[in-house]
PDB file of C-alpha atoms in Angstrom:
ATOM      1  CA  MET L 185     -68.853 152.626  59.809  1.00 73.00           C
ATOM      2  CA  GLN L 186     -68.883 149.527  57.642  1.00 84.00           C
ATOM      3  CA  LEU L 187     -70.057 149.058  54.061  1.00 86.00           C
ATOM      4  CA  HIS L 188     -72.607 146.435  54.996  1.00 86.00           C
ATOM      5  CA  GLN L 189     -74.294 148.972  57.320  1.00 90.00           C
ATOM      6  CA  LEU L 190     -74.743 151.359  54.401  1.00 91.00           C
ATOM      7  CA  GLU L 191     -76.052 148.517  52.242  1.00 91.00           C
ATOM      8  CA  TYR L 192     -78.568 147.554  54.951  1.00 91.00           C
ATOM      9  CA  PHE L 193     -79.677 151.178  55.289  1.00 91.00           C
ATOM     10  CA  VAL L 194     -80.244 151.612  51.541  1.00 92.00           C
ATOM     11  CA  VAL L 195     -82.258 148.388  51.285  1.00 92.00           C
ATOM     12  CA  ILE L 196     -84.412 149.355  54.276  1.00 92.00           C
ATOM     13  CA  ALA L 197     -85.034 152.782  52.752  1.00 91.00           C
ATOM     14  CA  ASP L 198     -85.982 151.209  49.406  1.00 93.00           C
ATOM     15  CA  CYS L 199     -88.249 148.557  50.959  1.00 92.00           C
ATOM     16  CA  LYS L 200     -89.759 150.935  53.584  1.00 92.00           C
ATOM     17  CA  SER L 201     -90.017 147.879  55.814  1.00 91.00           C
ATOM     18  CA  MET L 202     -87.588 146.215  58.217  1.00 90.00           C
ATOM     19  CA  ASN L 203     -89.251 142.856  57.650  1.00 90.00           C
ATOM     20  CA  LYS L 204     -89.052 143.014  53.819  1.00 92.00           C
ATOM     21  CA  ALA L 205     -85.479 144.311  53.979  1.00 91.00           C
ATOM     22  CA  ALA L 206     -84.465 141.433  56.263  1.00 89.00           C
ATOM     23  CA  GLU L 207     -85.936 138.927  53.795  1.00 88.00           C
ATOM     24  CA  LYS L 208     -84.145 140.550  50.877  1.00 87.00           C
ATOM     25  CA  LEU L 209     -80.814 140.666  52.714  1.00 86.00           C
ATOM     26  CA  PHE L 210     -81.175 137.137  54.183  1.00 84.00           C
ATOM     27  CA  VAL L 211     -80.594 138.384  57.738  1.00 85.00           C
ATOM     28  CA  THR L 212     -82.803 138.346  60.806  1.00 88.00           C
ATOM     29  CA  GLN L 213     -84.844 141.408  61.622  1.00 89.00           C
ATOM     30  CA  SER L 214     -83.200 141.676  65.023  1.00 89.00           C
ATOM     31  CA  ASN L 215     -79.698 141.739  63.491  1.00 88.00           C
ATOM     32  CA  LEU L 216     -80.852 144.339  60.973  1.00 90.00           C
ATOM     33  CA  SER L 217     -82.273 146.557  63.710  1.00 90.00           C
ATOM     34  CA  LYS L 218     -79.071 146.185  65.721  1.00 91.00           C
ATOM     35  CA  ALA L 219     -76.946 147.177  62.700  1.00 91.00           C
ATOM     36  CA  MET L 220     -79.044 150.324  62.167  1.00 92.00           C
ATOM     37  CA  LYS L 221     -78.858 151.228  65.839  1.00 92.00           C
ATOM     38  CA  ASN L 222     -75.052 150.938  65.723  1.00 92.00           C
ATOM     39  CA  LEU L 223     -74.953 153.053  62.545  1.00 92.00           C
ATOM     40  CA  GLU L 224     -77.041 155.821  64.129  1.00 93.00           C
ATOM     41  CA  GLU L 225     -74.884 155.789  67.257  1.00 92.00           C
ATOM     42  CA  GLU L 226     -71.716 156.131  65.160  1.00 91.00           C
ATOM     43  CA  LEU L 227     -73.220 158.968  63.104  1.00 91.00           C
ATOM     44  CA  GLY L 228     -74.682 160.751  66.118  1.00 91.00           C
ATOM     45  CA  TYR L 229     -78.115 161.276  64.571  1.00 92.00           C
ATOM     46  CA  PRO L 230     -81.135 159.162  63.575  1.00 93.00           C
ATOM     47  CA  VAL L 231     -81.514 158.146  59.940  1.00 92.00           C
ATOM     48  CA  LEU L 232     -84.735 156.120  60.126  1.00 92.00           C
ATOM     49  CA  LYS L 233     -88.193 156.751  61.572  1.00 91.00           C
ATOM     50  CA  ARG L 234     -90.068 153.614  62.620  1.00 87.00           C
ATOM     51  CA  SER L 235     -93.843 153.426  62.903  1.00 85.00           C
ATOM     52  CA  ARG L 236     -96.580 150.842  62.646  1.00 80.00           C
ATOM     53  CA  HIS L 237     -96.945 151.863  58.991  1.00 81.00           C
ATOM     54  CA  GLY L 238     -93.337 151.025  58.159  1.00 86.00           C
ATOM     55  CA  VAL L 239     -89.986 152.794  57.984  1.00 91.00           C
ATOM     56  CA  THR L 240     -89.191 156.200  56.513  1.00 92.00           C
ATOM     57  CA  MET L 241     -86.016 158.275  56.386  1.00 93.00           C
ATOM     58  CA  THR L 242     -85.298 161.317  58.490  1.00 93.00           C
ATOM     59  CA  GLU L 243     -84.053 164.484  56.821  1.00 92.00           C
ATOM     60  CA  MET L 244     -80.456 163.461  57.619  1.00 93.00           C
ATOM     61  CA  GLY L 245     -81.265 159.962  56.483  1.00 90.00           C
ATOM     62  CA  GLU L 246     -82.218 161.254  53.035  1.00 92.00           C
ATOM     63  CA  LYS L 247     -78.872 163.031  52.770  1.00 91.00           C
ATOM     64  CA  LEU L 248     -77.054 159.887  53.889  1.00 92.00           C
ATOM     65  CA  TYR L 249     -79.057 157.828  51.363  1.00 92.00           C
ATOM     66  CA  SER L 250     -77.778 159.819  48.358  1.00 89.00           C
ATOM     67  CA  HIS L 251     -74.152 159.488  49.501  1.00 90.00           C
ATOM     68  CA  ALA L 252     -74.532 155.807  50.405  1.00 89.00           C
ATOM     69  CA  LYS L 253     -75.912 155.004  46.929  1.00 89.00           C
ATOM     70  CA  VAL L 254     -72.844 156.566  45.295  1.00 88.00           C
ATOM     71  CA  ILE L 255     -70.475 154.669  47.603  1.00 89.00           C
ATOM     72  CA  LEU L 256     -72.186 151.340  46.915  1.00 87.00           C
ATOM     73  CA  GLU L 257     -72.209 151.955  43.159  1.00 86.00           C
ATOM     74  CA  GLN L 258     -68.468 152.668  43.252  1.00 84.00           C
ATOM     75  CA  LYS L 259     -67.948 149.490  45.253  1.00 81.00           C
ATOM     76  CA  GLY L 260     -69.815 147.571  42.547  1.00 78.00           C
ATOM     77  CA  ILE L 261     -67.505 148.995  39.876  1.00 73.00           C
ATOM     78  CA  ILE L 262     -64.429 148.004  41.905  1.00 71.00           C
ATOM     79  CA  ASP L 263     -65.832 144.499  42.424  1.00 68.00           C
ATOM     80  CA  SER L 264     -66.404 144.120  38.672  1.00 66.00           C
ATOM     81  CA  LEU L 265     -62.821 145.189  37.963  1.00 61.00           C
ATOM     82  CA  SER L 266     -61.572 142.587  40.409  1.00 55.00           C
ATOM     83  CA  GLN L 267     -63.693 139.968  38.659  1.00 55.00           C
ATOM     84  CA  GLU L 268     -62.191 140.927  35.291  1.00 53.00           C
ATOM     85  CA  ILE L 269     -58.710 140.371  36.716  1.00 54.00           C
ATOM     86  CA  LEU L 270     -59.681 137.053  38.262  1.00 53.00           C
ATOM     87  CA  SER L 271     -61.488 135.789  35.151  1.00 61.00           C
ATOM     88  CA  ARG L 272     -59.106 136.422  32.277  1.00 75.00           C
ATOM     89  CA  THR L 273     -59.602 135.049  28.774  1.00 84.00           C
ATOM     90  CA  LEU L 274     -57.047 134.356  26.049  1.00 89.00           C
ATOM     91  CA  SER L 275     -58.842 134.030  22.719  1.00 93.00           C
ATOM     92  CA  ILE L 276     -56.932 132.721  19.695  1.00 96.00           C
ATOM     93  CA  ALA L 277     -58.109 132.338  16.101  1.00 96.00           C
ATOM     94  CA  SER L 278     -55.712 130.146  14.173  1.00 95.00           C
ATOM     95  CA  TYR L 279     -55.197 128.666  10.746  1.00 93.00           C
ATOM     96  CA  PRO L 280     -55.288 124.843  11.245  1.00 89.00           C
ATOM     97  CA  PHE L 281     -51.789 124.633  12.684  1.00 87.00           C
ATOM     98  CA  PHE L 282     -51.189 121.531  14.779  1.00 89.00           C
ATOM     99  CA  SER L 283     -48.678 123.213  17.086  1.00 92.00           C
ATOM    100  CA  VAL L 284     -51.118 125.826  18.427  1.00 93.00           C
ATOM    101  CA  PRO L 285     -53.279 123.453  20.562  1.00 91.00           C
ATOM    102  CA  ARG L 286     -50.115 122.073  22.162  1.00 92.00           C
ATOM    103  CA  LEU L 287     -48.813 125.567  22.947  1.00 93.00           C
ATOM    104  CA  LEU L 288     -52.096 126.507  24.627  1.00 91.00           C
ATOM    105  CA  GLY L 289     -51.981 123.225  26.539  1.00 89.00           C
ATOM    106  CA  GLU L 290     -48.515 124.106  27.818  1.00 89.00           C
ATOM    107  CA  LEU L 291     -49.731 127.530  28.953  1.00 88.00           C
ATOM    108  CA  TYR L 292     -52.668 125.900  30.720  1.00 85.00           C
ATOM    109  CA  SER L 293     -50.396 123.450  32.525  1.00 85.00           C
ATOM    110  CA  GLN L 294     -48.064 126.234  33.614  1.00 82.00           C
ATOM    111  CA  SER L 295     -50.873 128.403  34.979  1.00 72.00           C
ATOM    112  CA  SER L 296     -53.188 125.712  36.352  1.00 61.00           C
ATOM    113  CA  GLY L 297     -54.017 126.387  39.995  1.00 51.00           C
ATOM    114  CA  HIS L 298     -52.399 129.830  39.907  1.00 54.00           C
ATOM    115  CA  ASN L 299     -54.385 131.937  37.422  1.00 63.00           C
ATOM    116  CA  ASN L 300     -58.099 131.934  36.733  1.00 71.00           C
ATOM    117  CA  ILE L 301     -57.902 132.073  32.942  1.00 79.00           C
ATOM    118  CA  SER L 302     -59.930 130.458  30.192  1.00 83.00           C
ATOM    119  CA  TYR L 303     -58.558 129.662  26.750  1.00 87.00           C
ATOM    120  CA  HIS L 304     -60.612 129.987  23.565  1.00 91.00           C
ATOM    121  CA  LEU L 305     -59.256 128.489  20.334  1.00 94.00           C
ATOM    122  CA  VAL L 306     -61.057 128.613  16.984  1.00 94.00           C
ATOM    123  CA  GLU L 307     -59.442 126.942  13.960  1.00 93.00           C
ATOM    124  CA  CYS L 308     -60.399 128.532  10.654  1.00 93.00           C
ATOM    125  CA  ARG L 309     -59.153 129.735   7.293  1.00 93.00           C
ATOM    126  CA  ILE L 310     -57.129 132.937   6.857  1.00 95.00           C
ATOM    127  CA  LYS L 311     -60.151 135.081   5.960  1.00 95.00           C
ATOM    128  CA  GLU L 312     -62.025 134.144   9.141  1.00 95.00           C
ATOM    129  CA  VAL L 313     -58.915 134.554  11.298  1.00 96.00           C
ATOM    130  CA  ILE L 314     -58.669 138.137  10.043  1.00 96.00           C
ATOM    131  CA  GLU L 315     -62.377 138.780  10.626  1.00 96.00           C
ATOM    132  CA  ARG L 316     -62.260 137.449  14.185  1.00 95.00           C
ATOM    133  CA  VAL L 317     -59.320 139.639  15.142  1.00 96.00           C
ATOM    134  CA  GLU L 318     -60.899 142.651  13.437  1.00 95.00           C
ATOM    135  CA  ASN L 319     -64.234 142.345  15.279  1.00 94.00           C
ATOM    136  CA  GLY L 320     -62.642 141.538  18.636  1.00 92.00           C
ATOM    137  CA  ALA L 321     -63.765 137.905  18.819  1.00 93.00           C
ATOM    138  CA  ALA L 322     -60.070 136.901  19.023  1.00 94.00           C
ATOM    139  CA  ASP L 323     -57.170 138.648  20.748  1.00 93.00           C
ATOM    140  CA  ILE L 324     -54.507 137.090  18.529  1.00 96.00           C
ATOM    141  CA  GLY L 325     -54.685 135.501  15.069  1.00 97.00           C
ATOM    142  CA  VAL L 326     -52.173 132.873  13.959  1.00 97.00           C
ATOM    143  CA  LEU L 327     -51.577 132.670  10.210  1.00 96.00           C
ATOM    144  CA  VAL L 328     -49.818 130.196   7.938  1.00 94.00           C
ATOM    145  CA  TYR L 329     -49.626 131.673   4.446  1.00 94.00           C
ATOM    146  CA  ASN L 330     -47.591 131.259   1.278  1.00 91.00           C
ATOM    147  CA  SER L 331     -45.799 133.586  -1.120  1.00 88.00           C
ATOM    148  CA  GLU L 332     -48.771 133.624  -3.531  1.00 88.00           C
ATOM    149  CA  GLN L 333     -51.062 134.925  -0.787  1.00 92.00           C
ATOM    150  CA  CYS L 334     -48.654 137.424   0.744  1.00 92.00           C
ATOM    151  CA  ARG L 335     -49.486 140.538  -1.287  1.00 92.00           C
ATOM    152  CA  THR L 336     -53.271 140.194  -0.947  1.00 94.00           C
ATOM    153  CA  LEU L 337     -52.950 139.346   2.728  1.00 95.00           C
ATOM    154  CA  LYS L 338     -50.868 142.410   3.576  1.00 94.00           C
ATOM    155  CA  HIS L 339     -53.221 144.647   1.592  1.00 95.00           C
ATOM    156  CA  GLN L 340     -56.273 143.431   3.518  1.00 95.00           C
ATOM    157  CA  LEU L 341     -54.529 143.721   6.876  1.00 96.00           C
ATOM    158  CA  LYS L 342     -53.579 147.315   6.145  1.00 94.00           C
ATOM    159  CA  GLN L 343     -57.163 148.177   5.215  1.00 94.00           C
ATOM    160  CA  LYS L 344     -58.465 146.630   8.436  1.00 95.00           C
ATOM    161  CA  ARG L 345     -55.787 148.296  10.592  1.00 94.00           C
ATOM    162  CA  LEU L 346     -54.296 144.991  11.684  1.00 96.00           C
ATOM    163  CA  GLN L 347     -50.579 144.460  12.115  1.00 95.00           C
ATOM    164  CA  LEU L 348     -48.729 141.331  11.003  1.00 95.00           C
ATOM    165  CA  THR L 349     -45.621 139.970  12.691  1.00 95.00           C
ATOM    166  CA  GLN L 350     -43.879 137.323  10.608  1.00 94.00           C
ATOM    167  CA  LEU L 351     -42.100 134.780  12.790  1.00 93.00           C
ATOM    168  CA  PHE L 352     -40.293 132.448  10.407  1.00 92.00           C
ATOM    169  CA  GLN L 353     -40.216 130.907   6.938  1.00 93.00           C
ATOM    170  CA  ASP L 354     -40.939 127.274   6.168  1.00 92.00           C
ATOM    171  CA  SER L 355     -41.948 125.016   3.278  1.00 91.00           C
ATOM    172  CA  TRP L 356     -44.787 122.663   2.417  1.00 90.00           C
ATOM    173  CA  TYR L 357     -44.697 119.040   3.497  1.00 94.00           C
ATOM    174  CA  VAL L 358     -47.094 116.180   2.839  1.00 96.00           C
ATOM    175  CA  ASN L 359     -48.770 114.826   5.995  1.00 97.00           C
ATOM    176  CA  VAL L 360     -49.872 111.170   5.753  1.00 98.00           C
ATOM    177  CA  GLY L 361     -50.941 108.481   8.189  1.00 97.00           C
ATOM    178  CA  PRO L 362     -49.895 104.810   8.457  1.00 97.00           C
ATOM    179  CA  LYS L 363     -52.569 103.624   5.989  1.00 97.00           C
ATOM    180  CA  SER L 364     -51.170 105.751   3.204  1.00 97.00           C
ATOM    181  CA  PRO L 365     -48.945 103.949   0.614  1.00 97.00           C
ATOM    182  CA  LEU L 366     -46.661 107.000   0.880  1.00 97.00           C
ATOM    183  CA  TYR L 367     -46.112 106.623   4.632  1.00 97.00           C
ATOM    184  CA  ASN L 368     -42.568 105.239   4.530  1.00 96.00           C
ATOM    185  CA  ARG L 369     -41.282 107.452   1.744  1.00 96.00           C
ATOM    186  CA  ASP L 370     -38.401 109.884   2.254  1.00 96.00           C
ATOM    187  CA  SER L 371     -39.891 112.332  -0.262  1.00 96.00           C
ATOM    188  CA  VAL L 372     -42.771 112.519  -2.730  1.00 96.00           C
ATOM    189  CA  GLU L 373     -43.513 114.225  -6.031  1.00 95.00           C
ATOM    190  CA  LEU L 374     -46.587 116.410  -6.203  1.00 93.00           C
ATOM    191  CA  ARG L 375     -47.734 114.320  -9.200  1.00 94.00           C
ATOM    192  CA  GLU L 376     -48.043 111.261  -6.923  1.00 95.00           C
ATOM    193  CA  LEU L 377     -50.629 113.040  -4.802  1.00 94.00           C
ATOM    194  CA  LEU L 378     -53.076 113.139  -7.730  1.00 93.00           C
ATOM    195  CA  SER L 379     -54.008 109.555  -6.825  1.00 93.00           C
ATOM    196  CA  TYR L 380     -55.155 110.521  -3.311  1.00 95.00           C
ATOM    197  CA  ALA L 381     -57.617 112.935  -1.725  1.00 95.00           C
ATOM    198  CA  PRO L 382     -56.461 115.939   0.285  1.00 95.00           C
ATOM    199  CA  VAL L 383     -58.086 116.807   3.626  1.00 95.00           C
ATOM    200  CA  ARG L 384     -58.498 120.470   4.535  1.00 92.00           C
ATOM    201  CA  MET L 385     -60.886 123.113   5.771  1.00 91.00           C
ATOM    202  CA  PRO L 386     -63.349 124.722   3.291  1.00 90.00           C
ATOM    203  CA  ASP L 387     -61.684 127.116   0.864  1.00 88.00           C
ATOM    204  CA  ASP L 388     -61.739 130.891   1.091  1.00 89.00           C
ATOM    205  CA  CYS L 389     -60.462 133.711  -1.126  1.00 89.00           C
ATOM    206  CA  PHE L 390     -56.901 133.145   0.106  1.00 90.00           C
ATOM    207  CA  SER L 391     -56.805 129.390  -0.520  1.00 87.00           C
ATOM    208  CA  ASN L 392     -58.125 130.071  -4.028  1.00 84.00           C
ATOM    209  CA  LEU L 393     -54.982 132.120  -4.711  1.00 83.00           C
ATOM    210  CA  THR L 394     -52.988 128.895  -4.308  1.00 86.00           C
ATOM    211  CA  SER L 395     -54.972 126.869  -6.834  1.00 81.00           C
ATOM    212  CA  CYS L 396     -52.666 127.775  -9.733  1.00 80.00           C
ATOM    213  CA  VAL L 397     -49.408 127.217  -7.850  1.00 84.00           C
ATOM    214  CA  GLU L 398     -47.260 124.807  -9.846  1.00 85.00           C
ATOM    215  CA  ILE L 399     -44.589 122.293  -8.747  1.00 89.00           C
ATOM    216  CA  ASP L 400     -42.877 120.121 -11.366  1.00 88.00           C
ATOM    217  CA  GLY L 401     -45.542 120.976 -13.929  1.00 89.00           C
ATOM    218  CA  VAL L 402     -48.439 120.009 -11.642  1.00 90.00           C
ATOM    219  CA  LYS L 403     -50.871 122.699 -10.485  1.00 88.00           C
ATOM    220  CA  PHE L 404     -52.691 122.454  -7.197  1.00 86.00           C
ATOM    221  CA  HIS L 405     -56.128 122.693  -8.806  1.00 84.00           C
ATOM    222  CA  GLN L 406     -55.462 119.331 -10.452  1.00 89.00           C
ATOM    223  CA  ILE L 407     -55.726 117.630  -7.041  1.00 87.00           C
ATOM    224  CA  LYS L 408     -59.352 116.471  -6.753  1.00 86.00           C
ATOM    225  CA  ASN L 409     -61.768 114.621  -4.434  1.00 89.00           C
ATOM    226  CA  THR L 410     -61.095 116.889  -1.464  1.00 92.00           C
ATOM    227  CA  VAL L 411     -62.320 115.926   2.006  1.00 94.00           C
ATOM    228  CA  PHE L 412     -63.451 119.059   3.867  1.00 94.00           C
ATOM    229  CA  VAL L 413     -63.418 119.126   7.684  1.00 92.00           C
ATOM    230  CA  ASN L 414     -63.734 121.834  10.330  1.00 86.00           C
ATOM    231  CA  GLY L 415     -60.603 121.485  12.463  1.00 83.00           C
ATOM    232  CA  CYS L 416     -57.352 119.751  13.357  1.00 87.00           C
ATOM    233  CA  GLY L 417     -59.046 116.968  15.328  1.00 88.00           C
ATOM    234  CA  ALA L 418     -61.021 115.790  12.299  1.00 92.00           C
ATOM    235  CA  MET L 419     -57.942 116.073  10.082  1.00 93.00           C
ATOM    236  CA  ILE L 420     -55.949 113.846  12.429  1.00 94.00           C
ATOM    237  CA  SER L 421     -58.691 111.199  12.427  1.00 95.00           C
ATOM    238  CA  PHE L 422     -58.827 111.116   8.608  1.00 97.00           C
ATOM    239  CA  LEU L 423     -55.033 110.999   8.348  1.00 97.00           C
ATOM    240  CA  GLN L 424     -54.828 108.158  10.859  1.00 97.00           C
ATOM    241  CA  ASP L 425     -57.606 106.029   9.384  1.00 96.00           C
ATOM    242  CA  THR L 426     -57.532 106.657   5.608  1.00 97.00           C
ATOM    243  CA  THR L 427     -55.186 107.299   2.684  1.00 97.00           C
ATOM    244  CA  VAL L 428     -55.893 111.041   2.542  1.00 97.00           C
ATOM    245  CA  PHE L 429     -53.049 113.552   2.773  1.00 96.00           C
ATOM    246  CA  ARG L 430     -52.619 117.111   3.957  1.00 95.00           C
ATOM    247  CA  LEU L 431     -50.206 119.861   2.971  1.00 92.00           C
ATOM    248  CA  GLY L 432     -48.713 121.752   5.882  1.00 90.00           C
ATOM    249  CA  PRO L 433     -45.580 123.445   7.245  1.00 91.00           C
ATOM    250  CA  GLY L 434     -42.639 121.350   8.327  1.00 91.00           C
ATOM    251  CA  VAL L 435     -42.532 123.008  11.744  1.00 91.00           C
ATOM    252  CA  SER L 436     -45.533 120.911  12.862  1.00 90.00           C
ATOM    253  CA  ARG L 437     -43.897 117.548  12.142  1.00 91.00           C
ATOM    254  CA  MET L 438     -43.010 116.865  15.790  1.00 91.00           C
ATOM    255  CA  ASP L 439     -46.591 117.538  16.894  1.00 93.00           C
ATOM    256  CA  LEU L 440     -47.970 115.259  14.172  1.00 95.00           C
ATOM    257  CA  GLU L 441     -45.585 112.439  15.054  1.00 95.00           C
ATOM    258  CA  ARG L 442     -47.386 112.111  18.388  1.00 93.00           C
ATOM    259  CA  PHE L 443     -50.402 110.882  16.400  1.00 95.00           C
ATOM    260  CA  GLY L 444     -48.427 108.577  14.119  1.00 97.00           C
ATOM    261  CA  ILE L 445     -48.560 111.026  11.206  1.00 97.00           C
ATOM    262  CA  ARG L 446     -45.478 111.677   9.095  1.00 97.00           C
ATOM    263  CA  SER L 447     -44.407 114.914   7.391  1.00 96.00           C
ATOM    264  CA  ILE L 448     -42.661 114.112   4.093  1.00 97.00           C
ATOM    265  CA  PRO L 449     -40.794 116.676   1.945  1.00 95.00           C
ATOM    266  CA  ILE L 450     -42.151 117.473  -1.525  1.00 94.00           C
ATOM    267  CA  GLN L 451     -39.525 117.193  -4.231  1.00 94.00           C
ATOM    268  CA  ASN L 452     -38.533 120.456  -5.939  1.00 92.00           C
ATOM    269  CA  CYS L 453     -40.935 122.480  -3.784  1.00 90.00           C
ATOM    270  CA  GLN L 454     -39.830 126.104  -3.985  1.00 86.00           C
ATOM    271  CA  ILE L 455     -42.979 127.525  -2.407  1.00 87.00           C
ATOM    272  CA  GLU L 456     -42.223 129.671   0.623  1.00 90.00           C
ATOM    273  CA  ILE L 457     -44.483 129.254   3.653  1.00 91.00           C
ATOM    274  CA  TYR L 458     -44.635 131.837   6.450  1.00 94.00           C
ATOM    275  CA  VAL L 459     -45.875 131.586  10.020  1.00 94.00           C
ATOM    276  CA  GLY L 460     -46.948 134.803  11.728  1.00 95.00           C
ATOM    277  CA  TRP L 461     -49.475 136.390  14.031  1.00 96.00           C
ATOM    278  CA  ILE L 462     -51.798 139.382  13.798  1.00 96.00           C
ATOM    279  CA  CYS L 463     -53.508 141.757  16.204  1.00 95.00           C
ATOM    280  CA  LYS L 464     -55.079 145.203  16.067  1.00 94.00           C
ATOM    281  CA  GLU L 465     -52.704 148.074  15.376  1.00 90.00           C
ATOM    282  CA  GLU L 466     -51.134 149.619  18.490  1.00 83.00           C
ATOM    283  CA  LYS L 467     -52.680 146.936  20.677  1.00 86.00           C
ATOM    284  CA  ALA L 468     -51.166 146.697  24.168  1.00 86.00           C
ATOM    285  CA  LEU L 469     -50.540 142.982  24.660  1.00 88.00           C
ATOM    286  CA  SER L 470     -51.538 141.391  27.952  1.00 87.00           C
ATOM    287  CA  ALA L 471     -49.146 139.155  29.878  1.00 85.00           C
ATOM    288  CA  ASP L 472     -51.077 136.086  28.692  1.00 88.00           C
ATOM    289  CA  GLU L 473     -50.878 137.171  25.052  1.00 92.00           C
ATOM    290  CA  ARG L 474     -47.136 137.832  25.357  1.00 91.00           C
ATOM    291  CA  ALA L 475     -46.637 134.381  26.890  1.00 91.00           C
ATOM    292  CA  PHE L 476     -48.451 132.723  23.988  1.00 93.00           C
ATOM    293  CA  ILE L 477     -46.511 134.687  21.366  1.00 93.00           C
ATOM    294  CA  HIS L 478     -43.242 133.788  23.090  1.00 92.00           C
ATOM    295  CA  LYS L 479     -44.134 130.116  22.698  1.00 93.00           C
ATOM    296  CA  LEU L 480     -44.923 130.678  19.002  1.00 92.00           C
ATOM    297  CA  GLU L 481     -41.496 132.274  18.570  1.00 91.00           C
ATOM    298  CA  GLN L 482     -39.810 129.225  20.112  1.00 89.00           C
ATOM    299  CA  LEU L 483     -41.274 126.817  17.516  1.00 87.00           C
ATOM    300  CA  LYS L 484     -38.517 127.306  14.970  1.00 78.00           C
ATOM    301  CA  LYS L 485     -35.675 127.086  17.500  1.00 62.00           C
TER     302      LYS L 485
END
């Protein structure tokens, strides 16, 4: 007995017509009749009664019908599980961190042609990263945060039952493109940045915690004329084509150099920057998630 014979039988029983069942199954009526004849011979009893008014089930056919429906439903569940395995998704929500797109690109190149997996990357502020991981829209959240944000961040993560793994510590650098007068400098003072506009994503409650951070007597809220964008691609374009600047971790300098953008140290900057990732508490990481996190861990090496 084969599964397609049971499927044919169920459709015939539902349609009460060999002709309608053949149309629904996209087979010829003669092949359908032959399949049912073979099924009845294998079972040793008739399951269908044919008349000029259509097709009905015998008493044994009705018993077979109930069992066949269960078997076909179970087959559908198994097929859906197979599809889940074949169509995997790795969803990342990340603070605008220029290294993350490259890491996902490396994973794609390594798996291309071998694994049917799609990658989803959303770049957003810390608050939205947390929300996306909390509601399941993202599997992993990548965070870049500073010492002023640390206490509030950890408090919120605990409330939302999210766990934070800190990977390494860094410091702020100034990112500028070739049109910036600061481009060839070995270091800059924060005071010098008051003459230029920063480019960043729209603020949230965490970025507001940084507004009163002070370096050499200059507070961050004194930097005006901000250009707001919605992702790394737009930031790169502004940095390449204008005199704007961006503040970011030093670990991304190699990725920015590919676009002609320099990362310049800020003089007397004592602000500690951390790079880490979050997920739901007690989450069992998939192989794809572990591979991505391993690449994140290699950034500082």
